[in-house]
PDB file of C-alpha atoms in Angstrom:
ATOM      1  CA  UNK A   1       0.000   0.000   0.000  1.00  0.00           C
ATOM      2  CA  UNK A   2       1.503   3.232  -0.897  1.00  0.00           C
ATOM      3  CA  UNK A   3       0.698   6.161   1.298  1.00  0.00           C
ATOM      4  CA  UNK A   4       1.016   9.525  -0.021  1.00  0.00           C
ATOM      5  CA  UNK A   5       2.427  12.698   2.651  1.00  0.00           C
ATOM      6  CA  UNK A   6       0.541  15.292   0.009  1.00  0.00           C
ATOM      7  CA  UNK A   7       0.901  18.145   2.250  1.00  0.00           C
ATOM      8  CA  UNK A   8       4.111  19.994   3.310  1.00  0.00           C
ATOM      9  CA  UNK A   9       5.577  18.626   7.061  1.00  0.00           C
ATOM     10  CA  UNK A  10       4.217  21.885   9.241  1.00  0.00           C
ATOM     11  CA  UNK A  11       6.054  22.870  12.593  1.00  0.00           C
ATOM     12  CA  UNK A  12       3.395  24.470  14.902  1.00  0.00           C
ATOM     13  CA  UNK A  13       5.828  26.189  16.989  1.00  0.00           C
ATOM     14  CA  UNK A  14       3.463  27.895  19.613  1.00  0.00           C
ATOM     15  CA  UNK A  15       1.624  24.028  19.627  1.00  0.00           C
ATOM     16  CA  UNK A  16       4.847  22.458  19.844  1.00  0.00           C
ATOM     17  CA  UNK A  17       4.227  19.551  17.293  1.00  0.00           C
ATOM     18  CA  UNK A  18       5.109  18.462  13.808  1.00  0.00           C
ATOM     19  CA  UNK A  19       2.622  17.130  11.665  1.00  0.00           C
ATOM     20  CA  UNK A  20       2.376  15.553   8.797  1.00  0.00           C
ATOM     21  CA  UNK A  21      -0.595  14.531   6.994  1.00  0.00           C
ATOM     22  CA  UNK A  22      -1.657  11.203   4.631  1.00  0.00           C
ATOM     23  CA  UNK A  23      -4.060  10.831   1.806  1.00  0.00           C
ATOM     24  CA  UNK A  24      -5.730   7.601   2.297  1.00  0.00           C
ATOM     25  CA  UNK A  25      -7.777   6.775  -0.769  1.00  0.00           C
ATOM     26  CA  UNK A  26     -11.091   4.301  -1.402  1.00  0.00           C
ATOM     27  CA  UNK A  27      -8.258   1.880  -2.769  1.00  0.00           C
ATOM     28  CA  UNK A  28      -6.445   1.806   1.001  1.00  0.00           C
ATOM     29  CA  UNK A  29      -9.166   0.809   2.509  1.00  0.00           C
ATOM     30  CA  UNK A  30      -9.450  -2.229   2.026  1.00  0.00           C
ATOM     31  CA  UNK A  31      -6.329  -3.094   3.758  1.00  0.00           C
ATOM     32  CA  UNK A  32      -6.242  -0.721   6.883  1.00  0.00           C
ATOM     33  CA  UNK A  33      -9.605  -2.349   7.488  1.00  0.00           C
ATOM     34  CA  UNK A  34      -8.382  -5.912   7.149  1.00  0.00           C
ATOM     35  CA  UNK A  35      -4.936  -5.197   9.136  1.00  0.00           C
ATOM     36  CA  UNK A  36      -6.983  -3.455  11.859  1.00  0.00           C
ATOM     37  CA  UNK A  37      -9.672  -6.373  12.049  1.00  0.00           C
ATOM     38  CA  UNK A  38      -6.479  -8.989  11.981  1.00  0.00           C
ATOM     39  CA  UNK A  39      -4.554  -7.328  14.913  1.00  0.00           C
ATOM     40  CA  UNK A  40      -7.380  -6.112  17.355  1.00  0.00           C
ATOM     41  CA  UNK A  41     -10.761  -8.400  16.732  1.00  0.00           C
ATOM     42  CA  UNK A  42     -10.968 -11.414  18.661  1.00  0.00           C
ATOM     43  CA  UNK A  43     -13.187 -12.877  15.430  1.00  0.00           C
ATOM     44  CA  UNK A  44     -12.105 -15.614  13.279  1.00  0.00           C
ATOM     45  CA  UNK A  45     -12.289 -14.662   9.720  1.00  0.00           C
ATOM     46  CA  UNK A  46     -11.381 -15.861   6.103  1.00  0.00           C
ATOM     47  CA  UNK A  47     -12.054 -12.363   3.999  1.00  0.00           C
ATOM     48  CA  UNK A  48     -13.804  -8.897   4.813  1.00  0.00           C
ATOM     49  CA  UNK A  49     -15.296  -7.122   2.154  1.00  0.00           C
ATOM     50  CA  UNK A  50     -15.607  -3.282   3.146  1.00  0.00           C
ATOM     51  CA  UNK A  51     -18.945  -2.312   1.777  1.00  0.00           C
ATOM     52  CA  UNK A  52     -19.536   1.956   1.188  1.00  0.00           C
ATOM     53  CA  UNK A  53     -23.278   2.468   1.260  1.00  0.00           C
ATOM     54  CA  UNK A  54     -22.678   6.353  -0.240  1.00  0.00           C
ATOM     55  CA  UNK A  55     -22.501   7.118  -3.628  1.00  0.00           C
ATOM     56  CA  UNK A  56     -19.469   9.324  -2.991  1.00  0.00           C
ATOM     57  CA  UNK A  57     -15.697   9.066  -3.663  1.00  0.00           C
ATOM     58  CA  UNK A  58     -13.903   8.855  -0.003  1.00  0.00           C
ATOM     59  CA  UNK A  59     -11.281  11.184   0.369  1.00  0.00           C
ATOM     60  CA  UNK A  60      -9.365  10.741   3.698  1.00  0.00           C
ATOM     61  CA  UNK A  61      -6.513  12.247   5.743  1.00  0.00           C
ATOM     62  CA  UNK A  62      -4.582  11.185   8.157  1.00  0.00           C
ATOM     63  CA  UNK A  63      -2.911  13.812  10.192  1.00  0.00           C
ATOM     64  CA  UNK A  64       0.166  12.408  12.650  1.00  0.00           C
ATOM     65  CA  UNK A  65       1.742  14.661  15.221  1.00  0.00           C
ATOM     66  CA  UNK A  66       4.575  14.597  16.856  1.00  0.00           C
ATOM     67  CA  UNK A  67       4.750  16.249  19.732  1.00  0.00           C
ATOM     68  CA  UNK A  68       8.475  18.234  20.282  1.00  0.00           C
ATOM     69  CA  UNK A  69      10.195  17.917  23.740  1.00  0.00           C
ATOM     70  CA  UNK A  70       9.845  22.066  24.811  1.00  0.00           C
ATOM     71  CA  UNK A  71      13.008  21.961  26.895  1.00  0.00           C
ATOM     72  CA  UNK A  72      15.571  20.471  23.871  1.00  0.00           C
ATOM     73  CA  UNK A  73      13.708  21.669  20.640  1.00  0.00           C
ATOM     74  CA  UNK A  74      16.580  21.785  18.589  1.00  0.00           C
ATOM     75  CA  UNK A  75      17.552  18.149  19.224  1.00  0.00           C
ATOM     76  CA  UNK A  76      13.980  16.564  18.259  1.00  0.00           C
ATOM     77  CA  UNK A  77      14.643  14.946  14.743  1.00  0.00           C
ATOM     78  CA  UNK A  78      10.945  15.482  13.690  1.00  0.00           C
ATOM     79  CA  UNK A  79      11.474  19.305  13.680  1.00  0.00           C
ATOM     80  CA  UNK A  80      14.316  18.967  11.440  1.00  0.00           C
ATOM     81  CA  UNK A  81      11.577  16.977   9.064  1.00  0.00           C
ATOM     82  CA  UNK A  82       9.156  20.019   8.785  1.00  0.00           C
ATOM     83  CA  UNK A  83       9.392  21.977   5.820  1.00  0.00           C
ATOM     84  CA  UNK A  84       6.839  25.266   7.146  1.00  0.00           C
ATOM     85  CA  UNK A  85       6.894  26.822  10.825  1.00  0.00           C
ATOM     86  CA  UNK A  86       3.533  28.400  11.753  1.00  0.00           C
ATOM     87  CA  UNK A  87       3.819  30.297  14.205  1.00  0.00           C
ATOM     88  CA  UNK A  88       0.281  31.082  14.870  1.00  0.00           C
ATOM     89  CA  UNK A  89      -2.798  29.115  16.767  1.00  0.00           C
ATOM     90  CA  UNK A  90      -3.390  25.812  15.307  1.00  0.00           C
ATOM     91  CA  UNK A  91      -6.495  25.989  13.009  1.00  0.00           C
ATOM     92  CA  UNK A  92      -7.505  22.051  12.677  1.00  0.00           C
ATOM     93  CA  UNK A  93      -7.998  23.045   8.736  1.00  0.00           C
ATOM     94  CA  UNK A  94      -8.005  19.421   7.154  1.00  0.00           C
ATOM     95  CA  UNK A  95      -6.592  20.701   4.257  1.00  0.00           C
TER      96      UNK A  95
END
């Protein structure tokens, strides 16, 4: 499964995390869902068919933060990954 990082790595410095963020696709589903279902159900299963019951296109993103240690900023390797700073509050904007 290839996972696409379609947005640019943001540093939200007064937040004091990195995050990056994931398109996940209708194709992609298919195997969180199983790989979820396979690690954390107690079920015994052969297949899983993911079934969408809206006529719609899903368009998904996953946003991962990491959270930067405030007393040794410099030193956390994730901050060296982000390729914008914003300096103001943290809009939850999922795009």
């Amino acid at each position: 499964m290839a996972i696409r990082d379609v947005y640019p790595t943001k540093y939200y410095s007064k937040e004091g995390f990195v995050e990056h963020k994931f398109e996940i696709n209708e194709e992609d589903l298919q195997e969180i869902i199983e790989d979820y279902l396979m690690r954390n159900s107690e079920l015994d299963f052969d297949e899983v068919e993911v079934v969408n019951n809206r006529p719609m296109n899903i368009w998904l993103y996953a946003k991962c933060r990491k959270y930067i240690d405030p007393d040794n900023p410099e030193e956390d390797e994730a901050l060296h990954e982000a390729e914008v700073e914003i300096d103001g509050d943290y809009d939850g904007n999922p795009t």
